[in-house]
mmCIF file of C-alpha atoms in Angstrom:
data_model
loop_
_atom_site.group_PDB
_atom_site.id
_atom_site.type_symbol
_atom_site.label_atom_id
_atom_site.label_comp_id
_atom_site.label_asym_id
_atom_site.label_seq_id
_atom_site.Cartn_x
_atom_site.Cartn_y
_atom_site.Cartn_z
ATOM 1 C CA MET A 68 -25.808 7.443 37.399
ATOM 2 C CA ALA A 69 -22.183 6.508 37.882
ATOM 3 C CA GLU A 70 -19.706 8.227 35.583
ATOM 4 C CA VAL A 71 -18.251 5.947 32.927
ATOM 5 C CA ILE A 72 -14.465 6.178 32.749
ATOM 6 C CA ASN A 73 -12.741 5.226 29.518
ATOM 7 C CA THR A 74 -10.014 3.030 30.963
ATOM 8 C CA GLU A 75 -8.993 1.809 27.510
ATOM 9 C CA ASN A 76 -7.805 5.278 26.456
ATOM 10 C CA GLU A 77 -5.966 5.632 29.761
ATOM 11 C CA GLU A 78 -4.215 2.338 29.091
ATOM 12 C CA ASP A 79 -3.381 3.449 25.559
ATOM 13 C CA LEU A 80 -1.889 6.706 26.830
ATOM 14 C CA GLN A 81 0.214 4.846 29.371
ATOM 15 C CA SER A 82 1.417 2.440 26.672
ATOM 16 C CA GLN A 83 2.327 5.409 24.472
ATOM 17 C CA ILE A 84 4.276 7.096 27.269
ATOM 18 C CA GLU A 85 6.243 3.929 27.972
ATOM 19 C CA GLU A 86 6.904 3.344 24.263
ATOM 20 C CA VAL A 87 8.124 6.915 23.702
ATOM 21 C CA GLU A 88 10.427 6.700 26.724
ATOM 22 C CA ALA A 89 11.901 3.461 25.396
ATOM 23 C CA LEU A 90 12.408 4.874 21.900
ATOM 24 C CA SER A 91 14.042 8.003 23.296
ATOM 25 C CA ALA A 92 16.455 5.843 25.272
ATOM 26 C CA ILE A 93 17.227 3.604 22.273
ATOM 27 C CA TYR A 94 17.651 6.260 19.585
ATOM 28 C CA GLY A 95 18.854 9.283 21.559
ATOM 29 C CA ASP A 96 19.182 12.407 19.427
ATOM 30 C CA GLU A 97 17.630 10.667 16.411
ATOM 31 C CA TRP A 98 14.280 10.686 18.245
ATOM 32 C CA CYS A 99 12.528 14.063 18.361
ATOM 33 C CA VAL A 100 9.418 15.209 20.241
ATOM 34 C CA ILE A 101 7.570 17.752 18.065
ATOM 35 C CA ASP A 102 4.433 18.260 20.157
ATOM 36 C CA GLU A 103 4.024 16.021 23.172
ATOM 37 C CA ALA A 104 0.488 17.199 23.947
ATOM 38 C CA SER A 105 -0.644 16.321 20.408
ATOM 39 C CA ARG A 106 1.462 13.124 20.448
ATOM 40 C CA ILE A 107 3.554 14.175 17.424
ATOM 41 C CA PHE A 108 7.056 12.765 17.024
ATOM 42 C CA CYS A 109 9.702 12.120 14.389
ATOM 43 C CA ILE A 110 12.851 10.083 14.013
ATOM 44 C CA LYS A 111 15.709 10.425 11.549
ATOM 45 C CA ILE A 112 16.748 7.068 10.146
ATOM 46 C CA SER A 113 19.840 6.248 8.073
ATOM 47 C CA ASP A 114 21.404 3.145 6.579
ATOM 48 C CA ASP A 115 24.671 3.747 8.457
ATOM 49 C CA LEU A 116 25.174 5.846 11.586
ATOM 50 C CA GLU A 117 28.799 6.752 10.787
ATOM 51 C CA GLU A 118 28.735 7.171 7.000
ATOM 52 C CA PRO A 119 25.085 7.431 5.923
ATOM 53 C CA LYS A 120 24.363 7.113 2.215
ATOM 54 C CA LEU A 121 20.589 7.120 2.541
ATOM 55 C CA LYS A 122 18.409 8.804 5.111
ATOM 56 C CA ALA A 123 14.725 9.271 5.795
ATOM 57 C CA CYS A 124 12.591 11.039 8.360
ATOM 58 C CA LEU A 125 9.666 9.080 9.818
ATOM 59 C CA GLN A 126 7.001 11.448 11.156
ATOM 60 C CA ILE A 127 4.353 10.072 13.481
ATOM 61 C CA ILE A 128 1.100 11.061 15.155
ATOM 62 C CA LEU A 129 -0.208 8.718 17.854
ATOM 63 C CA PRO A 130 -4.039 8.722 17.940
ATOM 64 C CA PRO A 131 -5.781 8.352 21.331
ATOM 65 C CA ASP A 132 -6.754 4.724 20.632
ATOM 66 C CA TYR A 133 -3.255 3.560 19.658
ATOM 67 C CA PRO A 134 -2.126 0.846 20.187
ATOM 68 C CA SER A 135 -5.353 -0.918 21.190
ATOM 69 C CA THR A 136 -7.459 -0.321 18.075
ATOM 70 C CA ALA A 137 -5.762 2.194 15.756
ATOM 71 C CA PRO A 138 -2.397 2.379 13.999
ATOM 72 C CA PRO A 139 -0.044 5.367 14.184
ATOM 73 C CA ILE A 140 -0.511 7.955 11.431
ATOM 74 C CA TYR A 141 2.785 8.357 9.629
ATOM 75 C CA GLN A 142 4.584 10.096 6.788
ATOM 76 C CA ILE A 143 8.001 9.296 5.348
ATOM 77 C CA ASN A 144 10.135 12.192 4.105
ATOM 78 C CA ALA A 145 12.924 11.167 1.746
ATOM 79 C CA SER A 146 13.663 12.940 -1.522
ATOM 80 C CA TRP A 147 14.912 9.758 -3.202
ATOM 81 C CA LEU A 148 11.873 7.671 -2.210
ATOM 82 C CA ARG A 149 9.404 7.682 -5.087
ATOM 83 C CA GLY A 150 6.334 5.854 -6.390
ATOM 84 C CA PRO A 151 6.915 2.076 -6.501
ATOM 85 C CA GLU A 152 9.570 2.118 -3.774
ATOM 86 C CA ARG A 153 7.393 4.246 -1.503
ATOM 87 C CA ALA A 154 4.467 1.870 -2.074
ATOM 88 C CA LYS A 155 6.671 -1.139 -1.307
ATOM 89 C CA LEU A 156 7.849 0.368 1.978
ATOM 90 C CA ALA A 157 4.315 1.428 2.927
ATOM 91 C CA ASN A 158 3.059 -2.101 2.294
ATOM 92 C CA SER A 159 5.760 -3.581 4.502
ATOM 93 C CA LEU A 160 4.821 -1.221 7.351
ATOM 94 C CA GLU A 161 1.163 -2.105 6.860
ATOM 95 C CA ASP A 162 1.940 -5.822 7.003
ATOM 96 C CA LEU A 163 3.864 -5.321 10.233
ATOM 97 C CA TYR A 164 0.935 -3.494 11.797
ATOM 98 C CA VAL A 165 -1.522 -6.214 10.803
ATOM 99 C CA GLN A 166 0.771 -8.888 12.243
ATOM 100 C CA HIS A 167 1.078 -6.995 15.532
ATOM 101 C CA ALA A 168 -2.344 -5.312 15.768
ATOM 102 C CA GLY A 169 -2.996 -4.056 19.297
ATOM 103 C CA GLU A 170 0.717 -3.942 20.153
ATOM 104 C CA SER A 171 3.264 -1.132 20.246
ATOM 105 C CA ILE A 172 4.674 -1.029 16.736
ATOM 106 C CA LEU A 173 6.995 1.992 16.390
ATOM 107 C CA TYR A 174 10.282 0.193 17.085
ATOM 108 C CA LEU A 175 9.459 -2.444 14.477
ATOM 109 C CA TRP A 176 8.529 0.274 11.989
ATOM 110 C CA VAL A 177 11.768 2.198 12.554
ATOM 111 C CA GLU A 178 13.886 -0.906 12.103
ATOM 112 C CA LYS A 179 11.903 -1.928 9.015
ATOM 113 C CA VAL A 180 12.615 1.476 7.454
ATOM 114 C CA ARG A 181 16.291 1.128 8.399
ATOM 115 C CA GLU A 182 16.385 -2.352 6.877
ATOM 116 C CA PHE A 183 14.856 -0.929 3.694
ATOM 117 C CA LEU A 184 17.524 1.797 3.570
ATOM 118 C CA VAL A 185 20.333 -0.708 4.048
ATOM 119 C CA GLU A 186 19.018 -2.955 1.262
ATOM 120 C CA LYS A 187 18.611 0.046 -1.026
ATOM 121 C CA SER A 188 22.112 1.374 -0.342
ATOM 122 C CA HIS A 189 23.622 -2.039 -1.061
ATOM 123 C CA SER A 190 21.732 -2.515 -4.306
ATOM 124 C CA ALA A 191 23.373 -2.048 -7.672
ATOM 125 C CA GLU A 192 21.124 0.958 -8.375
ATOM 126 C CA THR A 193 22.635 3.061 -5.582
ATOM 127 C CA VAL A 194 24.728 5.996 -6.721
ATOM 128 C CA ASP A 195 27.036 8.416 -4.914
ATOM 129 C CA GLN A 196 24.243 10.864 -4.067
ATOM 130 C CA PRO A 197 21.086 8.754 -3.805
ATOM 131 C CA GLU A 198 19.045 11.602 -2.401
ATOM 132 C CA LYS A 199 19.103 13.220 -5.867
ATOM 133 C CA VAL A 200 18.591 10.111 -7.940
ATOM 134 C CA ASN A 201 14.960 10.745 -8.820
ATOM 135 C CA LEU A 202 14.920 14.521 -8.810
ATOM 136 C CA THR A 203 15.188 16.705 -11.861
ATOM 137 C CA ALA A 204 17.840 19.382 -11.954
ATOM 138 C CA GLU A 205 15.063 21.866 -11.220
ATOM 139 C CA GLU A 206 14.847 20.627 -7.652
ATOM 140 C CA GLU A 207 17.066 22.100 -4.979
ATOM 141 C CA VAL A 208 17.868 19.589 -2.279
ATOM 142 C CA ASP A 209 19.128 20.713 1.085
ATOM 143 C CA ASP A 210 19.100 19.553 4.664
ATOM 144 C CA GLY A 211 15.802 21.311 5.200
ATOM 145 C CA GLU A 212 13.977 18.895 2.920
ATOM 146 C CA ASP A 213 13.596 16.279 5.624
ATOM 147 C CA ILE A 214 12.115 18.733 8.112
ATOM 148 C CA PRO A 215 8.662 17.385 8.970
ATOM 149 C CA ASP A 216 5.654 19.093 7.426
ATOM 150 C CA PHE A 217 3.023 18.237 9.998
ATOM 151 C CA ASN A 218 0.344 20.285 8.263
ATOM 152 C CA THR A 219 0.481 17.657 5.518
ATOM 153 C CA LEU A 220 0.763 14.810 8.006
ATOM 154 C CA LYS A 221 -2.384 15.917 9.813
ATOM 155 C CA LEU A 222 -4.306 15.617 6.552
ATOM 156 C CA ASN A 223 -3.642 11.881 6.768
ATOM 157 C CA THR A 224 -5.112 11.413 10.238
ATOM 158 C CA GLU A 225 -8.470 10.133 9.011
ATOM 159 C CA SER A 226 -6.721 7.712 6.627
ATOM 160 C CA ALA A 227 -5.600 5.477 9.483
ATOM 161 C CA HIS A 228 -8.262 2.887 8.719
ATOM 162 C CA LEU A 229 -6.359 2.040 5.543
ATOM 163 C CA PHE A 230 -4.377 -0.341 7.716
ATOM 164 C CA MET A 231 -7.494 -1.994 9.062
ATOM 165 C CA ASP A 232 -9.184 -2.525 5.691
ATOM 166 C CA HIS A 233 -7.994 -5.766 4.154
ATOM 167 C CA GLY A 234 -11.280 -6.949 2.731
ATOM 168 C CA ASN A 235 -11.572 -8.097 -0.834
ATOM 169 C CA ASP A 236 -14.990 -6.510 -1.334
ATOM 170 C CA GLU A 237 -13.617 -3.454 -3.137
ATOM 171 C CA GLU A 238 -12.613 -3.509 -6.770
ATOM 172 C CA VAL A 239 -10.024 -1.249 -8.340
ATOM 173 C CA PRO A 240 -11.890 1.835 -9.590
ATOM 174 C CA PRO A 241 -11.822 2.413 -13.365
ATOM 175 C CA ILE A 242 -8.802 4.480 -14.354
ATOM 176 C CA LYS A 243 -8.886 6.952 -17.238
ATOM 177 C CA HIS A 244 -5.721 8.126 -19.001
ATOM 178 C CA GLY A 245 -5.699 11.624 -20.482
ATOM 179 C CA SER A 246 -3.835 13.224 -23.350
ATOM 180 C CA ALA A 247 -0.146 13.939 -22.808
ATOM 181 C CA ILE A 248 1.495 17.364 -22.962
ATOM 182 C CA THR A 249 5.094 17.533 -24.208
ATOM 183 C CA ASP A 250 7.348 20.541 -23.735
ATOM 184 C CA ARG A 251 11.103 20.585 -24.346
ATOM 185 C CA ARG A 252 11.299 16.784 -24.189
ATOM 186 C CA SER A 253 9.456 16.571 -20.866
ATOM 187 C CA THR A 254 6.134 14.729 -21.088
ATOM 188 C CA PHE A 255 3.186 15.057 -18.715
ATOM 189 C CA GLN A 256 0.227 12.666 -18.720
ATOM 190 C CA PRO A 257 -2.798 12.698 -16.385
ATOM 191 C CA HIS A 258 -4.689 9.726 -14.973
ATOM 192 C CA LEU A 259 -8.047 9.931 -13.172
ATOM 193 C CA ALA A 260 -10.121 7.554 -11.051
ATOM 194 C CA PRO A 261 -13.302 7.952 -8.996
ATOM 195 C CA VAL A 262 -12.578 7.159 -5.335
ATOM 196 C CA VAL A 263 -14.776 7.122 -2.244
ATOM 197 C CA THR A 264 -12.387 5.534 0.285
ATOM 198 C CA PRO A 265 -8.672 5.930 1.064
ATOM 199 C CA ARG A 266 -8.315 2.213 0.380
ATOM 200 C CA GLN A 267 -9.327 2.837 -3.222
ATOM 201 C CA VAL A 268 -6.678 5.551 -3.498
ATOM 202 C CA LYS A 269 -4.076 2.971 -2.588
ATOM 203 C CA MET A 270 -5.535 0.446 -5.015
ATOM 204 C CA VAL A 271 -5.405 2.965 -7.863
ATOM 205 C CA LEU A 272 -1.758 3.754 -7.144
ATOM 206 C CA GLU A 273 -0.840 0.082 -7.034
ATOM 207 C CA LYS A 274 -2.643 -0.534 -10.322
ATOM 208 C CA LEU A 275 -0.885 2.391 -12.006
ATOM 209 C CA TYR A 276 2.518 1.206 -10.816
ATOM 210 C CA GLU A 277 1.901 -2.137 -12.502
ATOM 211 C CA ASN A 278 2.411 -0.229 -15.752
ATOM 212 C CA LYS A 279 6.177 -0.170 -16.317
ATOM 213 C CA LYS A 280 6.071 3.129 -18.175
ATOM 214 C CA ILE A 281 4.172 4.884 -15.376
ATOM 215 C CA ALA A 282 6.342 3.259 -12.723
ATOM 216 C CA SER A 283 9.451 4.574 -14.503
ATOM 217 C CA ALA A 284 8.202 8.171 -14.625
ATOM 218 C CA THR A 285 10.473 10.709 -12.964
ATOM 219 C CA HIS A 286 7.535 11.851 -10.830
ATOM 220 C CA ASN A 287 3.992 10.607 -10.233
ATOM 221 C CA ILE A 288 2.268 13.528 -8.546
ATOM 222 C CA TYR A 289 -1.218 12.954 -7.164
ATOM 223 C CA ALA A 290 -4.014 14.511 -5.155
ATOM 224 C CA TYR A 291 -7.488 13.361 -4.124
ATOM 225 C CA ARG A 292 -10.614 14.668 -2.426
ATOM 226 C CA ILE A 293 -13.245 12.422 -0.847
ATOM 227 C CA TYR A 294 -16.436 13.900 0.562
ATOM 228 C CA CYS A 295 -17.548 12.324 3.855
ATOM 229 C CA GLU A 296 -21.303 12.863 3.953
ATOM 230 C CA ASP A 297 -21.680 11.744 7.567
ATOM 231 C CA LYS A 298 -19.151 14.347 8.726
ATOM 232 C CA HIS A 299 -19.923 16.965 6.066
ATOM 233 C CA SER A 300 -16.198 17.349 5.467
ATOM 234 C CA PHE A 301 -13.495 16.375 3.004
ATOM 235 C CA LEU A 302 -10.803 13.746 3.350
ATOM 236 C CA GLN A 303 -8.001 14.949 1.096
ATOM 237 C CA ASP A 304 -4.282 14.495 0.595
ATOM 238 C CA CYS A 305 -1.520 14.885 -1.977
ATOM 239 C CA GLU A 306 1.957 13.634 -2.874
ATOM 240 C CA ASP A 307 4.828 15.463 -4.634
ATOM 241 C CA ASP A 308 6.848 12.321 -5.446
ATOM 242 C CA GLY A 309 10.000 14.420 -5.639
ATOM 243 C CA GLU A 310 8.520 17.360 -7.586
ATOM 244 C CA THR A 311 8.538 19.780 -4.659
ATOM 245 C CA ALA A 312 5.240 21.640 -4.083
ATOM 246 C CA ALA A 313 3.552 20.022 -7.114
ATOM 247 C CA GLY A 314 1.215 17.866 -5.012
ATOM 248 C CA GLY A 315 0.017 20.820 -2.964
ATOM 249 C CA ARG A 316 -0.626 22.848 -6.117
ATOM 250 C CA LEU A 317 -2.575 19.958 -7.614
ATOM 251 C CA LEU A 318 -4.700 19.596 -4.473
ATOM 252 C CA HIS A 319 -5.311 23.347 -4.512
ATOM 253 C CA LEU A 320 -6.636 23.003 -8.065
ATOM 254 C CA LEU A 321 -9.079 20.292 -6.940
ATOM 255 C CA GLN A 322 -10.216 22.557 -4.117
ATOM 256 C CA ILE A 323 -10.732 25.551 -6.419
ATOM 257 C CA LEU A 324 -12.750 23.401 -8.834
ATOM 258 C CA ASP A 325 -14.679 22.005 -5.840
ATOM 259 C CA VAL A 326 -14.461 18.440 -7.159
ATOM 260 C CA ARG A 327 -15.147 15.486 -4.932
ATOM 261 C CA ASN A 328 -14.695 11.726 -4.846
ATOM 262 C CA VAL A 329 -11.943 11.790 -7.420
ATOM 263 C CA MET A 330 -8.202 11.221 -7.631
ATOM 264 C CA VAL A 331 -5.848 12.692 -10.220
ATOM 265 C CA VAL A 332 -2.313 11.456 -10.883
ATOM 266 C CA VAL A 333 0.039 13.297 -13.235
ATOM 267 C CA SER A 334 3.087 11.403 -14.495
ATOM 268 C CA ARG A 335 6.092 13.405 -15.600
ATOM 269 C CA TRP A 336 8.977 12.033 -17.634
ATOM 270 C CA TYR A 337 11.845 14.525 -17.408
ATOM 271 C CA GLY A 338 13.545 15.197 -20.739
ATOM 272 C CA GLY A 339 16.763 16.809 -19.542
ATOM 273 C CA ILE A 340 15.812 20.447 -20.157
ATOM 274 C CA LEU A 341 14.766 22.712 -17.303
ATOM 275 C CA LEU A 342 11.192 23.988 -17.523
ATOM 276 C CA GLY A 343 11.135 26.178 -14.431
ATOM 277 C CA PRO A 344 7.627 27.274 -13.330
ATOM 278 C CA ASP A 345 6.174 25.979 -16.605
ATOM 279 C CA ARG A 346 6.258 22.453 -15.193
ATOM 280 C CA PHE A 347 3.611 23.375 -12.618
ATOM 281 C CA LYS A 348 1.471 24.932 -15.353
ATOM 282 C CA HIS A 349 1.637 21.714 -17.388
ATOM 283 C CA ILE A 350 0.814 19.543 -14.349
ATOM 284 C CA ASN A 351 -2.283 21.586 -13.510
ATOM 285 C CA ASN A 352 -3.362 21.915 -17.151
ATOM 286 C CA CYS A 353 -3.138 18.135 -17.555
ATOM 287 C CA ALA A 354 -5.216 17.636 -14.432
ATOM 288 C CA ARG A 355 -7.834 20.217 -15.395
ATOM 289 C CA ASN A 356 -8.158 18.778 -18.915
ATOM 290 C CA ILE A 357 -8.946 15.271 -17.710
ATOM 291 C CA LEU A 358 -11.326 16.574 -15.019
ATOM 292 C CA VAL A 359 -13.237 18.433 -17.745
ATOM 293 C CA GLU A 360 -13.179 15.422 -20.082
ATOM 294 C CA GLU A 361 -14.610 13.152 -17.391
ATOM 295 C CA GLY A 362 -17.282 15.634 -16.314
ATOM 296 C CA TYR A 363 -15.883 16.574 -12.925
ATOM 297 C CA ALA A 364 -15.263 20.197 -13.874
ATOM 298 C CA ALA A 365 -16.638 22.693 -16.347
ATOM 299 C CA SER A 366 -14.557 23.915 -19.236
ATOM 300 C CA THR A 367 -13.324 27.513 -19.042
ATOM 301 C CA GLU A 368 -16.036 28.609 -21.477
ATOM 302 C CA GLU A 369 -18.808 26.818 -19.573
ATOM 303 C CA ALA A 370 -17.572 28.152 -16.242
ATOM 304 C CA THR A 371 -17.621 31.702 -17.598
ATOM 305 C CA LYS A 372 -21.188 31.307 -18.842
ATOM 306 C CA SER A 373 -22.365 29.885 -15.504
ATOM 307 C CA GLY A 374 -20.737 32.621 -13.460
ATOM 308 C CA GLY A 375 -17.630 30.669 -12.562
ATOM 309 C CA LYS A 376 -19.437 27.783 -10.904
ATOM 310 C CA THR A 377 -18.130 24.273 -11.393
ATOM 311 C CA LYS A 378 -20.479 21.540 -12.462
ATOM 312 C CA ARG A 379 -20.290 18.171 -10.733
ATOM 313 C CA PRO A 380 -20.919 14.803 -12.336
ATOM 314 C CA LYS A 381 -24.398 13.493 -11.675
ATOM 315 C CA ASN A 382 -24.461 10.320 -9.596
ATOM 316 C CA LYS A 383 -21.010 9.157 -10.642
ATOM 317 C CA LYS A 384 -20.627 5.676 -9.253
ATOM 318 C CA ILE A 385 -17.822 3.159 -9.216
ATOM 319 C CA LYS A 386 -18.801 0.061 -11.090
#
């Protein structure tokens, strides 16, 4: 039998090589090759090349079937870019991909991000140091913040089909709001939703941001875990939203509790007084409380009685 050669992937690879060469020529030192063999790249983008007020780092992984059938996997690093604004920019990149499906898209994405930065810097909300606008005084911002974290980016690889899923057959999962914790004028409130697809994660975030109070929170930290039965593995990810390391800690909590098919968002409204490490304790306590209330995790007392094992909800379904 004659060997079948996948010419489509060869064509995709050639398209990628040509696109990367073009981008390197256009952007020079702004374009960076992280791992050519794994097709990992990044580009630093600013609103003004000479006197930048806003900057962002666009990190990219090119899957083998890009551009023919799959979008690039990306992550945007910018300390000032938070909830609603991040969602707005993500939606604009998604729209661009849908409009140009099957084509090389990176140049359009870079210029769309740059356009977003320019509009933001010219808006009345811009201040002298926009990178610190949405951070509490507990955050230390330095030049290292925009260094790509590709361990996190690789978590998003299986989420690429978010861009391909524009059907209206999915409803927004029911969202539960937990009890708030207040400490030294900072308030933390958890929100929980059952999710079984990355698309639903996005829908939950969009629904939450429709609430003006949640949208105005200093940080909306979230994490989710989705169990893929066909692959016997988890699709999981997290977001700090400016509260450095909080998303990773929240995801770690979900992993320890061994919960699945659930998303937890914790909103924090900063009250002007530094909490130090206590803020992470409140974020995780909020998350654990709502997971227990909704039956995704056992209470401390129940877990002790059962030998530390976590109970899972029976046949939890999204209505």
